[in-house]
Structures are given as C-alpha cells and as structure tokens.
Short mmCIF file of C-alpha atoms in Angstrom, two decimals:
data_model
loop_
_atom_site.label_atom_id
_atom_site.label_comp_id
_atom_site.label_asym_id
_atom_site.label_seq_id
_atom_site.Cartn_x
_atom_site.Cartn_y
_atom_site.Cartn_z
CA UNK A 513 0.00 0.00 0.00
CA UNK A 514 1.11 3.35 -1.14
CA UNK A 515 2.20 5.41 1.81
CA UNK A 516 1.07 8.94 -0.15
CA UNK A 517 -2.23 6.90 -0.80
CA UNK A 518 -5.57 9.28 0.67
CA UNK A 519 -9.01 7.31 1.18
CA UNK A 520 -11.14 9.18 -0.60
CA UNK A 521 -14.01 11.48 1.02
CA UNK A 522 -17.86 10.13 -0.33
CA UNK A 523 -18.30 13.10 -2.24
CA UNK A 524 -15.19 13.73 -3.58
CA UNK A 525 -14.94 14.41 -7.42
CA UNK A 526 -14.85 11.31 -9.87
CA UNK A 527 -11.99 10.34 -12.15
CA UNK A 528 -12.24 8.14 -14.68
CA UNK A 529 -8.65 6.71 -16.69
CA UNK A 530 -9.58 4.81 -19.33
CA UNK A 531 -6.38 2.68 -20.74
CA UNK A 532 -3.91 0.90 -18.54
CA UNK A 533 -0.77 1.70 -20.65
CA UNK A 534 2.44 3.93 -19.27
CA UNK A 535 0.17 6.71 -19.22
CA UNK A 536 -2.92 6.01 -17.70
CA UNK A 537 -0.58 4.00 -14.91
CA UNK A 538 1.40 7.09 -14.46
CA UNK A 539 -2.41 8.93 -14.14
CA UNK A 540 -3.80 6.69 -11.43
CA UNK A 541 -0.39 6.63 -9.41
CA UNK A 542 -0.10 10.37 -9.25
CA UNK A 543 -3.76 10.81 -8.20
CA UNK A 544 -3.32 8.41 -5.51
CA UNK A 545 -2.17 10.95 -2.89
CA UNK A 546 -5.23 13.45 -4.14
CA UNK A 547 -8.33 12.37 -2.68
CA UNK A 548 -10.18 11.39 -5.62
CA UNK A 549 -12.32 9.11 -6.47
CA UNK A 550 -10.63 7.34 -9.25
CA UNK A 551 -11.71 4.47 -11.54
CA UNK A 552 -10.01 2.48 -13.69
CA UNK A 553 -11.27 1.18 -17.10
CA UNK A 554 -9.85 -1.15 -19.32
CA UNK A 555 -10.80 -4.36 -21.49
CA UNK A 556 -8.39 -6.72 -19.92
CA UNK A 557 -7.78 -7.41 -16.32
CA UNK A 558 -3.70 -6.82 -16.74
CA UNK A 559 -1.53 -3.63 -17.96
CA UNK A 560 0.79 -4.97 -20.40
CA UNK A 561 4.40 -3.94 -20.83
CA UNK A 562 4.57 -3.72 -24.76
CA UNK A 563 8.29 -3.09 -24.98
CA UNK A 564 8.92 -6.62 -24.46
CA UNK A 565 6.63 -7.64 -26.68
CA UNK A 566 8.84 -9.17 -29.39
CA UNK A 567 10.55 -10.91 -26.65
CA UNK A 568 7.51 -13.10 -26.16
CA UNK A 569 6.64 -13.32 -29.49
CA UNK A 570 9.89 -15.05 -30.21
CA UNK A 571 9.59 -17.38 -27.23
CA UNK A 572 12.21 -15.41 -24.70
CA UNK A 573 9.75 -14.02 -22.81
CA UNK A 574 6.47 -15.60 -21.60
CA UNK A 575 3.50 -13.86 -21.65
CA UNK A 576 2.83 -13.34 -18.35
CA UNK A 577 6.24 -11.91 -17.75
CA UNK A 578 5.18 -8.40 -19.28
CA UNK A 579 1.39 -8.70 -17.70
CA UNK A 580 0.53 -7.38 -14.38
CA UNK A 581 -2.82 -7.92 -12.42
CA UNK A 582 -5.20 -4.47 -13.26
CA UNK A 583 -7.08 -5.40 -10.02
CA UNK A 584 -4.09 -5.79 -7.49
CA UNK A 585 -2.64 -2.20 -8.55
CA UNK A 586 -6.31 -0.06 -8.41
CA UNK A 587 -6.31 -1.49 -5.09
CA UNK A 588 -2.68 -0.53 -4.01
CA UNK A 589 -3.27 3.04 -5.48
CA UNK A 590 -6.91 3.72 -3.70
CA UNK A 591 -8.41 3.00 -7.00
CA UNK A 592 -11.74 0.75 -8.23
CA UNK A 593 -11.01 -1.73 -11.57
CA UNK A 594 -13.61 -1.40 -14.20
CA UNK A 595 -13.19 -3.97 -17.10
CA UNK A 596 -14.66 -2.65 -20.14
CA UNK A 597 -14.09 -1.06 -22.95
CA UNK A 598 -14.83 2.85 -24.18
CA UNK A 599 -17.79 3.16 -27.03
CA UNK A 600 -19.21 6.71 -26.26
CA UNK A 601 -18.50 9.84 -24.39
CA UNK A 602 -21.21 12.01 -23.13
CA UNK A 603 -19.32 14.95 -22.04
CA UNK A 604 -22.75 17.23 -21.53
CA UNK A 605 -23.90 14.48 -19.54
CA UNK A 606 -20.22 13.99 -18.15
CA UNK A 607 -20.83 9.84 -18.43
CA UNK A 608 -19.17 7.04 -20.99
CA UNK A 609 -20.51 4.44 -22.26
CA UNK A 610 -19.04 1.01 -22.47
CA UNK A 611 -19.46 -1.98 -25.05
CA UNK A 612 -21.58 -3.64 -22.85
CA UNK A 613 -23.78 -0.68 -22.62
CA UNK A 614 -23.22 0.30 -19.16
CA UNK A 615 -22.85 3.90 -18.21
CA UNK A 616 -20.20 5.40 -15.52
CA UNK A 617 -20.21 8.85 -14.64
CA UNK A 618 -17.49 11.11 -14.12
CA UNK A 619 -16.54 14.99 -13.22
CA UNK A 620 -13.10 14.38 -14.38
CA UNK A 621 -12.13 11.91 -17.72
CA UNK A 622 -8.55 10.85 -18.85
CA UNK A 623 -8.54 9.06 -22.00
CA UNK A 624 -5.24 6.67 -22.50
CA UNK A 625 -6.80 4.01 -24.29
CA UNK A 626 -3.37 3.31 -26.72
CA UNK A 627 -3.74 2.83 -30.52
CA UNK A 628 -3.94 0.49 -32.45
CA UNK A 629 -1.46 -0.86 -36.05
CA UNK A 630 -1.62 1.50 -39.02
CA UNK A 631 -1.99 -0.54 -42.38
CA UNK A 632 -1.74 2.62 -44.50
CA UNK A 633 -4.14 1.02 -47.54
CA UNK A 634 -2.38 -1.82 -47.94
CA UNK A 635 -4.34 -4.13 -49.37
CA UNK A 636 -4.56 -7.56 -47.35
CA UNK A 637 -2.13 -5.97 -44.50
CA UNK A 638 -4.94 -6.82 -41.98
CA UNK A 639 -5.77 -9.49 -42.81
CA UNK A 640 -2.07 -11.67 -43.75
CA UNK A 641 0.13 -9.95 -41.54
CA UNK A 642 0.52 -10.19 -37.63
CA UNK A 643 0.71 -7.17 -35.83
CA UNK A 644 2.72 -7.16 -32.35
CA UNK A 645 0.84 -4.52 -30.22
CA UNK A 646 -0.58 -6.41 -27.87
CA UNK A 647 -0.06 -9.24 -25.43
CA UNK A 648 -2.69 -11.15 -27.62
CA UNK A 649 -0.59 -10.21 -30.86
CA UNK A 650 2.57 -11.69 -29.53
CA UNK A 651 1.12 -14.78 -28.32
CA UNK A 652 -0.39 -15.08 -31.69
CA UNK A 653 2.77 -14.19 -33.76
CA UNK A 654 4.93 -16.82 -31.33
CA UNK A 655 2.19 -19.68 -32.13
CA UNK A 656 2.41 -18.78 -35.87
CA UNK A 657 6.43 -18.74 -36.22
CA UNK A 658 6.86 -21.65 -33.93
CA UNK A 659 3.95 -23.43 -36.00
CA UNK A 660 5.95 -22.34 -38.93
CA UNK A 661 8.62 -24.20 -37.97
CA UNK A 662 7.40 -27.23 -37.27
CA UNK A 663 6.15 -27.54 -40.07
CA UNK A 664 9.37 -27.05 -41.72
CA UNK A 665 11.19 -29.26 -39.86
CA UNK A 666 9.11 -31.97 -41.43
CA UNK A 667 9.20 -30.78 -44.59
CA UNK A 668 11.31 -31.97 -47.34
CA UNK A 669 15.14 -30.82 -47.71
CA UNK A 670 14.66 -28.51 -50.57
CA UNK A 671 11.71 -25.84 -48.92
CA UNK A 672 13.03 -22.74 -47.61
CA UNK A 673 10.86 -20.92 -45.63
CA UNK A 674 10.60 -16.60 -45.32
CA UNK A 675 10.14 -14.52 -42.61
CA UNK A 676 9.17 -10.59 -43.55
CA UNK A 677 9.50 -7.92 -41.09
CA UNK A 678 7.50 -4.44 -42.28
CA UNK A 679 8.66 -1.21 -40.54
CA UNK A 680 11.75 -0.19 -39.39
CA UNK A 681 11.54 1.47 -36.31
CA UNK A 682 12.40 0.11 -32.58
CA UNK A 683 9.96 -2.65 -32.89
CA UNK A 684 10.74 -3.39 -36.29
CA UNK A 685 14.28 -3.51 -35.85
CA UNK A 686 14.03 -5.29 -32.69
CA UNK A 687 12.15 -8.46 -33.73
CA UNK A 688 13.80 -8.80 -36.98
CA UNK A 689 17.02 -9.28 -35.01
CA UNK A 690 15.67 -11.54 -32.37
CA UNK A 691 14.20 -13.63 -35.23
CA UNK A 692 17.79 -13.66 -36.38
CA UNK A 693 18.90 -14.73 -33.51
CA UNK A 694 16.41 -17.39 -33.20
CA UNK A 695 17.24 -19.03 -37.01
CA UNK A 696 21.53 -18.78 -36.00
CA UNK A 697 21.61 -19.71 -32.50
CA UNK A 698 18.63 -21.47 -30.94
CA UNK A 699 18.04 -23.35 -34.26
CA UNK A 700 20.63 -25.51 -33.74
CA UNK A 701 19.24 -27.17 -30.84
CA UNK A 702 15.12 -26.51 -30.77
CA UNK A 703 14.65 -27.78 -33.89
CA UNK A 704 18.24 -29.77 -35.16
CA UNK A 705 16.53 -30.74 -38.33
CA UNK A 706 16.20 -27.47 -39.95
CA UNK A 707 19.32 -26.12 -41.66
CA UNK A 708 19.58 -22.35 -40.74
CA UNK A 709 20.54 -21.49 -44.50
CA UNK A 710 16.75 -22.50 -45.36
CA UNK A 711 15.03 -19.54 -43.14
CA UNK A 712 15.29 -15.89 -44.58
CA UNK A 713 14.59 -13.40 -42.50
CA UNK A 714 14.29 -9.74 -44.20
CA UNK A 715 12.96 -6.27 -43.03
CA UNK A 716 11.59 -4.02 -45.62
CA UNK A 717 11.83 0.06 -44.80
CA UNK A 718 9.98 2.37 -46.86
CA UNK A 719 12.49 5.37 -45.54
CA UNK A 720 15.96 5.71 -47.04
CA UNK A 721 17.24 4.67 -43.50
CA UNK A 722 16.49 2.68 -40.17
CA UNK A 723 15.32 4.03 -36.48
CA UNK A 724 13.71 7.39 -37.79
CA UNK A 725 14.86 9.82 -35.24
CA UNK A 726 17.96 8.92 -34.46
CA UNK A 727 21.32 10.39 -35.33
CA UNK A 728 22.58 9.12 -38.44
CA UNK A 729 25.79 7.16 -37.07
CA UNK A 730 23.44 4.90 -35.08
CA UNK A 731 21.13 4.12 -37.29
CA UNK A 732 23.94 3.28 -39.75
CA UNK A 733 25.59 0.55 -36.94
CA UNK A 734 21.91 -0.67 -36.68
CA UNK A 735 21.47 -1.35 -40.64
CA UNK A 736 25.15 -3.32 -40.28
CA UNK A 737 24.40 -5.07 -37.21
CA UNK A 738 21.04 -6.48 -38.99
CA UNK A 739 23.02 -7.57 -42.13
CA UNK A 740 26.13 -9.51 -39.87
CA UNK A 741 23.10 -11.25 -38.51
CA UNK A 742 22.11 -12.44 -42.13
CA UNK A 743 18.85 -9.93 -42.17
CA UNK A 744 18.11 -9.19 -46.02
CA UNK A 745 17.70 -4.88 -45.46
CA UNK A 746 14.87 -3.42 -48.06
CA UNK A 747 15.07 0.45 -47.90
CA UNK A 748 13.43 3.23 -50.13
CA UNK A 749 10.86 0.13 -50.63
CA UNK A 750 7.17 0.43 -50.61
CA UNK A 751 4.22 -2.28 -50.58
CA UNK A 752 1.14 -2.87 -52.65
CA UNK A 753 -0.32 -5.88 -51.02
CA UNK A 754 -0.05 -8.79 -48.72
CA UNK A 755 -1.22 -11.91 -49.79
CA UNK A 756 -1.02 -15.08 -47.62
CA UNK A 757 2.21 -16.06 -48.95
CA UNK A 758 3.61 -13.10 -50.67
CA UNK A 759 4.47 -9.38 -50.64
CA UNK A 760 3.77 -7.22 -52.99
CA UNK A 761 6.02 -3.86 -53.88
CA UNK A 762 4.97 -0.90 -55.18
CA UNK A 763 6.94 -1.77 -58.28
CA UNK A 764 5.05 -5.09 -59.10
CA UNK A 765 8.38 -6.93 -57.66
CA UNK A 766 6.41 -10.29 -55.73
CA UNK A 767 8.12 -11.68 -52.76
CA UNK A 768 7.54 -15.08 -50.89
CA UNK A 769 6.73 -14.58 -47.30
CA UNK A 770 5.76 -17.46 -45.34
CA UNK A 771 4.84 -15.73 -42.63
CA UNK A 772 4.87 -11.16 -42.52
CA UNK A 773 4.99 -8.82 -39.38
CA UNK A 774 3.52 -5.47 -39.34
CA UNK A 775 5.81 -3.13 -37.36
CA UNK A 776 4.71 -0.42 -40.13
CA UNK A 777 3.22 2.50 -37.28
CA UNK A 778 -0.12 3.05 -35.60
CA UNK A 779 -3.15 4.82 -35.54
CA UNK A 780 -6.21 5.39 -33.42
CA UNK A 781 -8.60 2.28 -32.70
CA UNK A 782 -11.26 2.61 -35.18
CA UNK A 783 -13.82 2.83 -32.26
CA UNK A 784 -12.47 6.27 -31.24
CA UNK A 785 -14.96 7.48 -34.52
CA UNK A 786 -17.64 6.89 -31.86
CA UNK A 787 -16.36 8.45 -29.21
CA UNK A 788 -17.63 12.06 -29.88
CA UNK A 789 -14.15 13.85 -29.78
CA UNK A 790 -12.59 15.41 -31.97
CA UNK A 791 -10.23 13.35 -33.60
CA UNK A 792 -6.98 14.39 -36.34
CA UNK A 793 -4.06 12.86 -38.26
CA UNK A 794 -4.26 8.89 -37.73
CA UNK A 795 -7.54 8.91 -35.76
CA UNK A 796 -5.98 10.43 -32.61
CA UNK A 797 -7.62 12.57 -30.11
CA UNK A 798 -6.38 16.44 -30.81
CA UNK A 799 -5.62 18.00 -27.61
CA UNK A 800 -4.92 21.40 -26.33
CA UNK A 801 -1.39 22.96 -24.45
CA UNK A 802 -2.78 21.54 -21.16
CA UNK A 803 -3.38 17.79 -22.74
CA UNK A 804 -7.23 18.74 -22.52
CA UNK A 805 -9.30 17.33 -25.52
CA UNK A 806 -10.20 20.43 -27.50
CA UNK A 807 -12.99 22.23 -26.91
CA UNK A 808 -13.52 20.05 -23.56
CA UNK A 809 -13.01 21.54 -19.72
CA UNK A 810 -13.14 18.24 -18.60
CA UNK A 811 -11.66 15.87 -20.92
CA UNK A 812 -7.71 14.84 -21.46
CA UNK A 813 -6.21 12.50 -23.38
CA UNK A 814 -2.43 11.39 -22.97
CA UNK A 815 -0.15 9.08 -24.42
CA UNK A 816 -0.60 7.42 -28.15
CA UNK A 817 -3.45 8.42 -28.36
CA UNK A 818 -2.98 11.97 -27.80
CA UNK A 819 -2.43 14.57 -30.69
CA UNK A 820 -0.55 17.46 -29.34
CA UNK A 821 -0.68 19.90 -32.69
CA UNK A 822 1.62 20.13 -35.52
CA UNK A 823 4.90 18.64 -33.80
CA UNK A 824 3.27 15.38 -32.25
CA UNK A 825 5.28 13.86 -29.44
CA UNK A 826 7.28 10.55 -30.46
CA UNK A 827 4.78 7.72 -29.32
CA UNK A 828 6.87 5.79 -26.25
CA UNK A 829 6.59 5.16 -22.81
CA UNK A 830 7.86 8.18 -21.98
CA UNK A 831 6.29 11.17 -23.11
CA UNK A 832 2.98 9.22 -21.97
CA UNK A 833 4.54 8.65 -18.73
CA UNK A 834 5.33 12.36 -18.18
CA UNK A 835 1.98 13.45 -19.67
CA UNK A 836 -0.09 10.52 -17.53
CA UNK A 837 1.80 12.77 -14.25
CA UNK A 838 0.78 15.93 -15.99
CA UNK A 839 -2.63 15.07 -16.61
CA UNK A 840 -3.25 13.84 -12.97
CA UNK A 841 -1.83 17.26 -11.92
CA UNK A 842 -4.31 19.25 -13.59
CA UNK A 843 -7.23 18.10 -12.55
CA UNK A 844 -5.81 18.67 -8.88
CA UNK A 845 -5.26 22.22 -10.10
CA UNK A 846 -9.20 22.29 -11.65
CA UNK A 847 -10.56 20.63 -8.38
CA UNK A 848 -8.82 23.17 -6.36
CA UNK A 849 -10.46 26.04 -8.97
CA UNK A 850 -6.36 27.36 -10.25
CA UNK A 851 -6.10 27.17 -13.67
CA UNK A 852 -4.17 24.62 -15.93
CA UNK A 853 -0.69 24.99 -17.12
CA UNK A 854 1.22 24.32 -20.35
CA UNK A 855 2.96 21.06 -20.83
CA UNK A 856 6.77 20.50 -21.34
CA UNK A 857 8.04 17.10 -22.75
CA UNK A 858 11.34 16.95 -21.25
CA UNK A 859 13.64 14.23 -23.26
CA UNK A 860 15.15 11.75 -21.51
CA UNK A 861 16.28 10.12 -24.48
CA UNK A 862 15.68 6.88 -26.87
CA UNK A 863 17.01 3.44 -26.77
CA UNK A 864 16.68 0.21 -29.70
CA UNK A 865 18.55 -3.07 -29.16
CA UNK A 866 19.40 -4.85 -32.48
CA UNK A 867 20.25 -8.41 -30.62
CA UNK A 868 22.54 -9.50 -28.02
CA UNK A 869 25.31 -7.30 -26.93
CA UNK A 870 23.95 -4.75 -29.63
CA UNK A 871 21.90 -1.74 -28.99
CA UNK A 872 21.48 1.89 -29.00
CA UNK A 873 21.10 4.45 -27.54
CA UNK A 874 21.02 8.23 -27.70
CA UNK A 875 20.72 10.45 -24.84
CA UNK A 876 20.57 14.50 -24.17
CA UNK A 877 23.33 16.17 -24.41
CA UNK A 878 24.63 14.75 -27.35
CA UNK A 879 25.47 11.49 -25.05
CA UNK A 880 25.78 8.54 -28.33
CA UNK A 881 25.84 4.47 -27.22
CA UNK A 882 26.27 1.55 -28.60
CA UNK A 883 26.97 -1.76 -28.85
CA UNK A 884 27.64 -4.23 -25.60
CA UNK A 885 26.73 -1.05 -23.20
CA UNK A 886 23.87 0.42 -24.84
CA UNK A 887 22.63 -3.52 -24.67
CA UNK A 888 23.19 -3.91 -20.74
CA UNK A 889 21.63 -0.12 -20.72
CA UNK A 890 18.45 -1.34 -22.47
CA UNK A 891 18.23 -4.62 -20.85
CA UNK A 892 18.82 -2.79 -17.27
CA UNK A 893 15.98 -0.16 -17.87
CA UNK A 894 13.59 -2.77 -19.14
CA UNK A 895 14.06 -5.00 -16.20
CA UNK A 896 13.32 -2.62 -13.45
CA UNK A 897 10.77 -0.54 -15.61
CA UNK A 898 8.03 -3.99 -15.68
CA UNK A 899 5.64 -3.28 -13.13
CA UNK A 900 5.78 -6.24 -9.62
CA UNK A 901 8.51 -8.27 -8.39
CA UNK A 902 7.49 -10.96 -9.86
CA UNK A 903 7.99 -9.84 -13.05
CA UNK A 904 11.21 -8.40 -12.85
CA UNK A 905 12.61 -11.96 -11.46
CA UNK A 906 10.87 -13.76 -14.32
CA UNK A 907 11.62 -11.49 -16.92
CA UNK A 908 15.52 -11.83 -15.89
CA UNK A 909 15.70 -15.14 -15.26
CA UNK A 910 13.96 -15.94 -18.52
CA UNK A 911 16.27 -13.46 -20.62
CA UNK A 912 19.38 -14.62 -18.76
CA UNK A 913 18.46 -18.12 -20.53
CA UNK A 914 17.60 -16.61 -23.48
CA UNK A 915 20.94 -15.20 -23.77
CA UNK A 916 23.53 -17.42 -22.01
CA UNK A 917 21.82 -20.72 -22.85
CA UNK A 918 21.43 -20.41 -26.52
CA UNK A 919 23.74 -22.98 -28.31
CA UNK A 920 24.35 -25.29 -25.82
CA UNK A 921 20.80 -26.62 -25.39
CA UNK A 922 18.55 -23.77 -24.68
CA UNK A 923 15.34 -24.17 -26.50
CA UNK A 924 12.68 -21.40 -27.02
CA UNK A 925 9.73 -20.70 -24.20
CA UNK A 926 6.35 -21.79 -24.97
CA UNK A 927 4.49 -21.46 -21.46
CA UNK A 928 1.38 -23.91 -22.85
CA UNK A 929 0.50 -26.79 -24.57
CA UNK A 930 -0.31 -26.12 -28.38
CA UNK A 931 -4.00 -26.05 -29.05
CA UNK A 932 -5.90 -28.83 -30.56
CA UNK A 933 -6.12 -26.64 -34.33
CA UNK A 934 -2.67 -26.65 -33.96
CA UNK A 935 -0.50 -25.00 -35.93
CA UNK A 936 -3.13 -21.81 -35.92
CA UNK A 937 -4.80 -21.00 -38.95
CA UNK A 938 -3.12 -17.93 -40.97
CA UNK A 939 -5.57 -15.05 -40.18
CA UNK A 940 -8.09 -14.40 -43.19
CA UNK A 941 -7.63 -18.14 -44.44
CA UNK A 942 -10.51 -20.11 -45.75
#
C-alpha cells in the first residue's frame, strides 16, 4: 500500500482513466495521494508492458512476464477496476458508455486508451500480416512462427521458408534481429533438423534509412548489425499488397513470405470514430497545451493516443509517462479552482537493441551508445521498468536463458501446450 495513498471522502470528485498503458498508470499513481475518487477502465484485467513484446513473441519471454494484475494495482493506489471497454463519451452528460452498454459517470475523464497498427491502404495488410501490439498479438505471432517451424522441420530438404519484417523502427528492428537470432543460434538445438541457411529473415523500410529519429551514425551501426546477422535490409521500398504467402512492392516486384509482421506504425482504434471527440491525423484525439481534448473543460487524453498539434510527441513510454503525471496534476489544479498549465516534454532520451550485446542508444546532451553497453543499458531499464517483483525476477531469469543458454541446449519458451487446431490458422484463411 502506497504510503502517499488518501481514502477518498464520499463526495469527492470522480476520475475516470480509461487505458492501462504507461500513461494512464502514471495517471492513477499520481492521483493516488489526491483524494479522488478514481476508476479504472480497461478491457483486460492486466496492464501490459509492450516493450517486451517481441521478446515473447519469439519465445524469450512468456507472456505473463510483461502482464501485471489491473485489479491488485487499483487497489494498491486507492483505486476501483472497471473492465470494459470505451464506445461513447457524453461529455454534456459527463458519463461514458461502455461496449456492454453500461454507463459510468465522471466529473473528471482521462482518455489513455493506446492505438492500435496502421496498415496505411495496404491491401490484405490486416488481414495476412501479424501485428505485435498487444499481449494477444505476440502470443499469436509466437504460435504462428513456432507453428511455422514445425512444419518445416518436417518438410522436405529442398523448402526454404521466409520470414518478412514491415517497418523499421524500434519494434521493427528489434524483432527482426531476435528472429535472427532465433534461425543462427537457438536453431541448432530446438529444432536440429532445420538447416539455418533455409530460413530468410528480411525487413523491408519504406524510408531511405532505419530508427527514424535517431542520429545518423546509429542508425547506420543498426542497418550493419542487422546484415552480420544475415537480415536481407529493403530500404526506399514500398508495398502494394499482402497476400497469404507473398508481398507485394509498389513496383510489381512479388516476394515469398511465409509468414509477414507489421511493425509499419499506428493509428487510433477505429472505435475512437464513436467516441464524440474530436479526432486528427491517424484517428488520434487532438488535444490542447494543457493535454485537454479540445474544446472540452473536462476531458484529457495522454499518451498514443494523444495529438498534441503540428509537432506530435514521439509515441513511447515516456512522453505518456510524463503526460499521464501531468494530466493527474491538472485536474488537482481544476478541483482546487487554479487554472491549468502548459505542458513540457522533457527528453530523456531513446534506446533500440538490435540483438545481443547490440543496442542503441542516444541520450541528451549529445550522449551517443552503442553496442555491448547500450545492450546492458536497455536490458537494465527494461528490467526494473516492468511493473511487480514478480515480473522483474521472471523477466531476468527468462532473458538470462535466453541469452547465455542459446547454443548449448537452450530451447525457445512456450508457457502452454499447443491447441488442438494446432499450428493456428493464418488469419483471413478459408
């Protein structure tokens, strides 16, 4: 229990935080010492920690490692869990709706709900690609390339088998060199019959360069470190269409992909056209100096799913960490009748790890990292970032045999049987 934690008073004003992400966590913790009556909404029952997400996707990680209990931390913080999720807000009314059709009222309303994966009009990208956004995308994605590979480890000598990576920003970059990892060191021993040369791994950019928004030397050692790992690099290279077992360039060029991942961007969830707020560029919420939803009194909306006017914050953990605090701290100010103040994103800087012993990172101050101490850097932060003990020790002890085991017998984690369908269906098959 939170020592700054305040019971609330009966009549004390109502919060609702909708979206358990970095921001509306950040929200509900800074509110905790306020005397509010705060309630948390989400669909699930757990917050997930999506910067680990390729980890379990590519069996390092299991999935509960980057979930933590929703219920357990309202509690903690003075809070009441609401699973549900957002279809309407009423701000005349000052209520929201929920799927289920139930109504909760509230004199203060955060939105933090995320967003969701961007396809851009590309045709079929919904439908034959796997996103990794969410804890149910990466248990998906793991099922499909571990499927993948069973089935290829039956398979005749002569079938290869592709492996396409869309997008090359952190997450891109990230999976496509864990999934290099995967084919040239746990190969070997989780599945001996498949001859690494046979899986070909590529990530396809349509920017001239890697890691948008990062200094040019580091996103130049990222592009090398991804080819010494045998990653095929597409830059300056656009798609048409994904087909089931195929992708499609702007330039007619056809490519076989056995299996693709959309790491491409995101937008706002298409139920945010419901909402009744104003929404802008990529479906997110536009939002005022103060993080208030314009033309709302009442209203925020932090993190992804925020659109803070024509030079949009980058869309990590921490500007919605910093703007989860901010948001909490206005509506103190409003309760207490002082006005609102302007809010300052204060860098704190980016980090990207290509594989093991490889990252990078870039700091204020013109502070450049990489290689084996950028990696310890990000796999430091990472570790005490994930929300519960628990966690932490799994998440270590589960990476420490990720890295130190691979190649002399450590296999890949799969924290459940396969399902009877097994291997899972492609999504949009017949």
């Amino acid at each position: 229990m939170s020592r700054f934690r305040r019971t609330p008073a009966s009549g004390a004003p109502r919060v609702v935080v909708v979206g358990m992400g970095f921001g509306g966590l950040a929200t509900v913790r800074a509110l905790s010492a306020a005397g509010l009556r705060v309630t948390l909404v989400d669909r699930d029952v757990y917050s997930t920690f999506q910067p680990l997400l390729y980890q379990v996707a590519t069996g390092g990680l299991t999935p509960s490692d980057v979930a933590y209990p929703l219920r357990g931390f309202a509690h903690k913080y003075g809070a009441r869990f609401h699973r549900g999720e957002l279809r309407h807000v009423d701000a005349q009314a000052r209520t929201i709706t929920l799927a289920d059709g139930e109504e909760l009222p509230y004199d203060y309303l955060i939105l933090a709900t995320g967003v969701a994966a961007a396809y851009y009009g590309v045709t079929g990208a919904d439908k034959h690609s796997f996103a990794l956004y969410t804890r149910r995308d990466a248990v998906a994605l793991r099922d499909q390339i571990m499927a993948g590979l069973e089935q290829l480890s039956a398979a005749e000598r002569g079938r290869d088998s592709a492996i396409t990576v869309v997008g090359g920003g952190a997450t891109g970059v990230e999976t496509a060199g864990t999934l290099a990892e995967l084919r040239n060191i746990a190969l070997a021993t989780a599945f001996p019959d498949i001859d690494r040369s046979r899986v070909h791994i590529r990530l396809v950019e349509q920017a001239p360069a890697l890691l948008a928004g990062y200094v040019p030397s580091l996103r130049e050692y990222a592009h090398q470190q991804l080819l010494d790992r045998g990653i095929e690099v597409r830059l300056n290279t656009a798609i048409k269409e994904i087909t089931a077992d195929h992708v499609v360039l702007a330039d007619g060029e056809t490519m076989h992909s056995d299996l693709t991942v959309w790491a491409a961007g995101v937008r706002g969830p298409d139920a945010a056209r419901d909402w009744g707020v104003p929404l802008g560029r990529g479906g997110r919420v536009e939002v005022g100096p103060d993080l208030r939803v314009s033309g709302q009194d009442r209203i925020f909306a932090i993190g992804d799913i925020a659109l803070t006017g024509a030079d949009p914050l980058p869309q990590l953990a921490q500007p919605a960490l910093q703007m989860g605090r901010f948001a909490a701290e206005q509506v103190v100010r409003l309760v207490a009748g002082r006005p609102t103040t302007r809010f300052v994103y204060h860098d704190k800087g980016i980090l990207a790890t290509i594989g093991r012993r490889s990252a990078v990172v870039e700091l204020p101050y013109h502070v450049r990292i990489r290689g084996t101490l950028a990696w310890f850097a990000w796999l430091g932060l990472h570790i005490v970032t994930l929300l519960g003990n628990r966690n932490r020790i799994s998440a270590l002890i589960n990476l420490a045999y990720r890295y130190l085991s691979w190649g002399r017998g450590g296999s890949v984690l799969m924290d459940s049987d396969p399902p009877e369908n097994w291997p899972p269906r492609r999504r949009g098959a017949d």
